[in-house]
Short mmCIF file of C-alpha atoms in Angstrom, two decimals:
data_model
loop_
_atom_site.label_atom_id
_atom_site.label_comp_id
_atom_site.label_asym_id
_atom_site.label_seq_id
_atom_site.Cartn_x
_atom_site.Cartn_y
_atom_site.Cartn_z
CA MET A 1 100.36 102.30 96.32
CA LYS A 2 98.76 99.97 98.88
CA GLN A 3 100.34 96.64 97.93
CA PRO A 4 103.99 97.78 97.81
CA ILE A 5 103.58 99.19 101.33
CA ILE A 6 101.99 95.98 102.58
CA ASP A 7 104.78 93.99 100.92
CA THR A 8 107.39 96.15 102.68
CA LEU A 9 105.64 95.64 106.01
CA LEU A 10 105.51 91.88 105.47
CA ALA A 11 109.16 91.77 104.44
CA GLY A 12 110.56 93.55 107.50
CA LYS A 13 107.76 92.58 109.92
CA LEU A 14 108.58 95.62 112.06
CA LEU A 15 106.86 99.00 112.10
CA PRO A 16 108.63 101.55 114.33
CA LEU A 17 106.44 104.43 115.48
CA PHE A 18 107.30 107.65 117.26
CA TYR A 19 106.65 111.35 117.76
CA GLU A 20 108.95 114.08 119.02
CA ASP A 21 108.23 117.80 119.39
CA SER A 22 111.62 118.63 117.93
CA ALA A 23 111.89 118.40 114.15
CA GLU A 24 115.66 117.97 114.46
CA THR A 25 115.26 115.03 116.83
CA SER A 26 112.59 113.50 114.60
CA ILE A 27 114.94 113.74 111.62
CA ASP A 28 117.80 112.16 113.56
CA ILE A 29 115.58 109.26 114.63
CA LEU A 30 114.30 108.65 111.11
CA ARG A 31 117.82 108.71 109.67
CA THR A 32 118.98 106.24 112.32
CA LEU A 33 116.11 103.83 111.68
CA TYR A 34 116.76 103.96 107.95
CA ARG A 35 120.48 103.24 108.40
CA ALA A 36 119.55 100.25 110.55
CA GLY A 37 117.55 98.75 107.68
CA ILE A 38 114.03 99.93 108.49
CA ARG A 39 111.97 100.66 105.38
CA ILE A 40 108.59 101.57 106.84
CA VAL A 41 107.95 104.05 109.67
CA GLU A 42 104.88 105.54 111.36
CA TYR A 43 105.16 109.12 112.66
CA THR A 44 102.36 109.58 115.15
CA ASN A 45 100.07 112.59 115.31
CA ARG A 46 100.55 113.10 119.03
CA GLY A 47 101.69 116.68 119.40
CA GLN A 48 101.13 120.19 118.09
CA HIS A 49 104.18 120.02 115.82
CA ALA A 50 103.28 116.69 114.20
CA LEU A 51 102.16 118.06 110.83
CA HIS A 52 105.02 120.56 110.59
CA ASN A 53 107.58 117.89 111.47
CA PHE A 54 106.03 115.39 109.11
CA LYS A 55 106.53 117.78 106.19
CA GLN A 56 110.25 117.93 106.98
CA LEU A 57 110.47 114.16 107.31
CA LYS A 58 108.80 113.76 103.91
CA ALA A 59 111.36 116.10 102.35
CA LEU A 60 114.11 113.99 103.89
CA GLN A 61 112.47 110.81 102.63
CA VAL A 62 112.45 112.10 99.07
CA THR A 63 116.06 113.31 99.06
CA GLU A 64 117.85 110.73 101.22
CA MET A 65 115.78 107.59 101.74
CA PRO A 66 114.87 105.61 98.63
CA GLY A 67 112.58 102.69 99.33
CA LEU A 68 111.24 104.10 102.59
CA TYR A 69 107.49 104.38 103.24
CA LEU A 70 106.51 107.06 105.76
CA GLY A 71 103.00 107.11 107.17
CA THR A 72 101.26 108.82 110.03
CA GLY A 73 99.43 107.37 113.02
CA THR A 74 96.98 108.35 115.75
CA ILE A 75 94.60 109.64 113.10
CA LYS A 76 91.06 109.77 114.48
CA SER A 77 89.21 112.14 112.12
CA ALA A 78 88.85 112.74 108.40
CA LYS A 79 90.26 116.24 108.89
CA GLU A 80 93.44 114.85 110.42
CA ALA A 81 93.71 112.27 107.66
CA ALA A 82 93.22 114.91 104.97
CA ASP A 83 95.92 117.13 106.46
CA PHE A 84 98.54 114.37 106.35
CA ILE A 85 97.43 112.96 103.00
CA THR A 86 97.87 116.45 101.54
CA VAL A 87 101.52 116.54 102.62
CA GLY A 88 102.26 113.06 101.30
CA ALA A 89 101.55 110.42 103.95
CA ASP A 90 102.13 107.01 102.39
CA PHE A 91 99.65 105.34 104.74
CA ILE A 92 97.31 106.19 107.61
CA VAL A 93 97.13 104.39 110.97
CA SER A 94 94.24 104.93 113.37
CA PRO A 95 93.59 103.81 116.96
CA ILE A 96 89.89 103.42 116.10
CA VAL A 97 87.58 102.46 113.23
CA ASN A 98 86.25 105.67 111.68
CA PRO A 99 84.31 105.11 108.43
CA ALA A 100 85.03 108.71 107.33
CA VAL A 101 88.78 108.09 107.54
CA ALA A 102 88.33 104.79 105.70
CA GLY A 103 86.39 106.51 102.92
CA LEU A 104 88.94 109.29 102.51
CA CYS A 105 91.84 106.84 102.32
CA ASP A 106 89.95 104.75 99.78
CA GLN A 107 89.24 107.85 97.72
CA HIS A 108 92.98 108.59 97.59
CA ASN A 109 93.97 104.92 97.23
CA ILE A 110 95.99 105.09 100.46
CA LEU A 111 96.51 102.19 102.85
CA TRP A 112 94.40 102.56 106.01
CA ILE A 113 95.32 100.55 109.12
CA PRO A 114 92.59 100.91 111.77
CA GLY A 115 92.96 99.95 115.41
CA CYS A 116 90.70 97.26 116.85
CA MET A 117 90.22 95.57 120.21
CA THR A 118 87.21 93.29 119.70
CA PRO A 119 85.92 90.83 117.07
CA THR A 120 83.09 93.24 116.31
CA GLU A 121 85.53 96.07 115.60
CA ILE A 122 87.61 93.75 113.42
CA TYR A 123 84.53 92.75 111.44
CA THR A 124 83.54 96.40 111.05
CA ALA A 125 87.01 97.30 109.79
CA GLN A 126 86.77 94.49 107.25
CA GLN A 127 83.56 95.99 105.90
CA PHE A 128 85.62 99.05 105.00
CA ASN A 129 88.25 96.90 103.28
CA ALA A 130 91.10 97.25 105.78
CA PRO A 131 93.81 94.84 104.52
CA VAL A 132 95.84 95.29 107.72
CA ILE A 133 94.36 95.78 111.19
CA LYS A 134 96.22 97.12 114.21
CA LEU A 135 95.56 95.29 117.48
CA PHE A 136 95.60 97.95 120.16
CA PRO A 137 96.53 97.99 122.97
CA ALA A 138 98.59 94.86 122.42
CA ASN A 139 99.76 94.57 126.03
CA ILE A 140 96.13 94.24 127.17
CA LEU A 141 95.04 91.84 124.41
CA GLY A 142 98.13 89.62 124.36
CA PRO A 143 99.13 86.90 121.86
CA GLY A 144 96.39 84.63 123.22
CA PHE A 145 93.77 86.95 121.73
CA ILE A 146 95.11 86.37 118.23
CA SER A 147 95.26 82.62 118.79
CA SER A 148 91.61 82.67 119.87
CA ILE A 149 90.22 84.67 116.94
CA ARG A 150 92.49 83.54 114.11
CA GLU A 151 90.00 80.98 112.80
CA LEU A 152 87.31 83.66 112.65
CA PHE A 153 89.45 85.96 110.50
CA LYS A 154 91.70 83.54 108.61
CA ASP A 155 92.94 85.82 105.84
CA GLN A 156 93.20 89.03 107.84
CA LEU A 157 96.61 90.62 108.45
CA PHE A 158 97.15 91.80 112.03
CA ILE A 159 99.84 93.98 113.59
CA PRO A 160 99.92 94.41 117.40
CA THR A 161 100.95 97.80 118.76
CA GLY A 162 101.40 99.00 122.32
CA GLY A 163 103.62 97.09 124.70
CA VAL A 164 105.37 94.73 122.28
CA GLU A 165 108.81 94.01 123.71
CA ILE A 166 112.18 93.75 121.95
CA ALA A 167 112.68 90.32 123.46
CA GLU A 168 112.90 87.10 121.48
CA GLU A 169 110.36 85.30 123.66
CA ASN A 170 107.77 88.06 123.37
CA LEU A 171 108.26 88.49 119.63
CA GLU A 172 108.07 84.75 119.06
CA GLU A 173 104.79 84.54 121.01
CA TRP A 174 103.23 87.17 118.76
CA PHE A 175 104.43 85.63 115.52
CA GLN A 176 103.50 82.13 116.64
CA ALA A 177 100.02 83.46 117.35
CA GLY A 178 99.74 84.61 113.74
CA VAL A 179 100.48 88.33 113.40
CA CYS A 180 102.11 89.55 110.19
CA ALA A 181 104.30 92.22 111.84
CA VAL A 182 104.72 94.11 115.10
CA GLY A 183 104.53 97.81 115.86
CA ILE A 184 107.04 99.07 118.41
CA GLY A 185 107.28 102.59 119.77
CA SER A 186 108.72 103.55 123.15
CA LYS A 187 110.23 100.10 123.70
CA LEU A 188 112.52 100.87 120.74
CA ILE A 189 112.78 104.65 120.72
CA THR A 190 113.14 105.01 124.48
CA LYS A 191 113.04 108.18 126.53
CA GLU A 192 116.66 107.59 127.51
CA ILE A 193 117.79 107.33 123.89
CA VAL A 194 116.00 110.55 122.97
CA LEU A 195 117.14 112.44 126.08
CA ASN A 196 120.78 111.46 125.58
CA ARG A 197 120.61 111.63 121.78
CA ASN A 198 122.10 108.16 121.82
CA TYR A 199 121.36 107.28 118.22
CA HIS A 200 124.10 104.66 118.18
CA GLU A 201 122.07 102.70 120.75
CA LEU A 202 118.91 103.19 118.70
CA HIS A 203 120.71 101.84 115.65
CA LEU A 204 121.82 98.78 117.62
CA GLN A 205 118.35 98.17 119.05
CA ALA A 206 116.66 98.49 115.65
CA LYS A 207 119.09 96.03 114.08
CA LYS A 208 118.66 93.71 117.07
CA ALA A 209 114.88 93.70 116.62
CA LEU A 210 115.17 92.96 112.90
CA GLN A 211 117.65 90.16 113.58
CA MET A 212 115.41 88.62 116.25
CA ILE A 213 112.47 88.59 113.88
CA GLU A 214 114.59 87.10 111.09
CA LYS A 215 115.79 84.38 113.46
CA ILE A 216 112.22 83.54 114.44
CA TYR A 217 111.25 83.16 110.78
CA LEU A 218 114.22 80.92 110.04
CA GLN A 219 112.65 78.45 112.47
CA PRO A 220 109.42 76.54 111.73
CA LEU A 221 106.47 78.42 113.20
CA LYS A 222 104.41 76.32 115.60
CA ILE A 223 101.08 77.35 114.14
#
């Protein structure tokens, strides 16, 4: 199951991520993202209802959303990973490098995307066969970090998360630096959108982000 998920990530180059206490709101957001053309989503484990909501999102995925991969993020322990793997998580995203989580995902043949901030952490993640590494927090590291380390980790796939903007200049800087995709949370699924249940705006913003990325890739990358 790993390679089809990686292929989907590389095709769209955008990984939306979110959590909401309300299962109804979570369902509405997922439906909106899917209608906008998103085919891979991370539901973060950031609240007491995360596992319960995730089960409902998985049921929706099966009945309404062919071709969608739904994973879970903010997984720090093997226990958390096991809970979400049991209910059908397609992939696991972590903010840290935990060998126990890596081993569990490998045991179940599930894609594991660990979070790294230093070359040492990146190297450690590679020892546990992480095909994709999350750069976190992206707003602290910046595109210059990728440009500086790219030669050290030539074949590694990176996805920055945390502070990536839905702005052509910012997106272009990241892709020019060499990332394979970007993770976007609150810059896409804003507090205002959720508060006002303005899913039309979310649909527009998701399509806008996809179109910006497509435009960037229609131009020669200055790598």
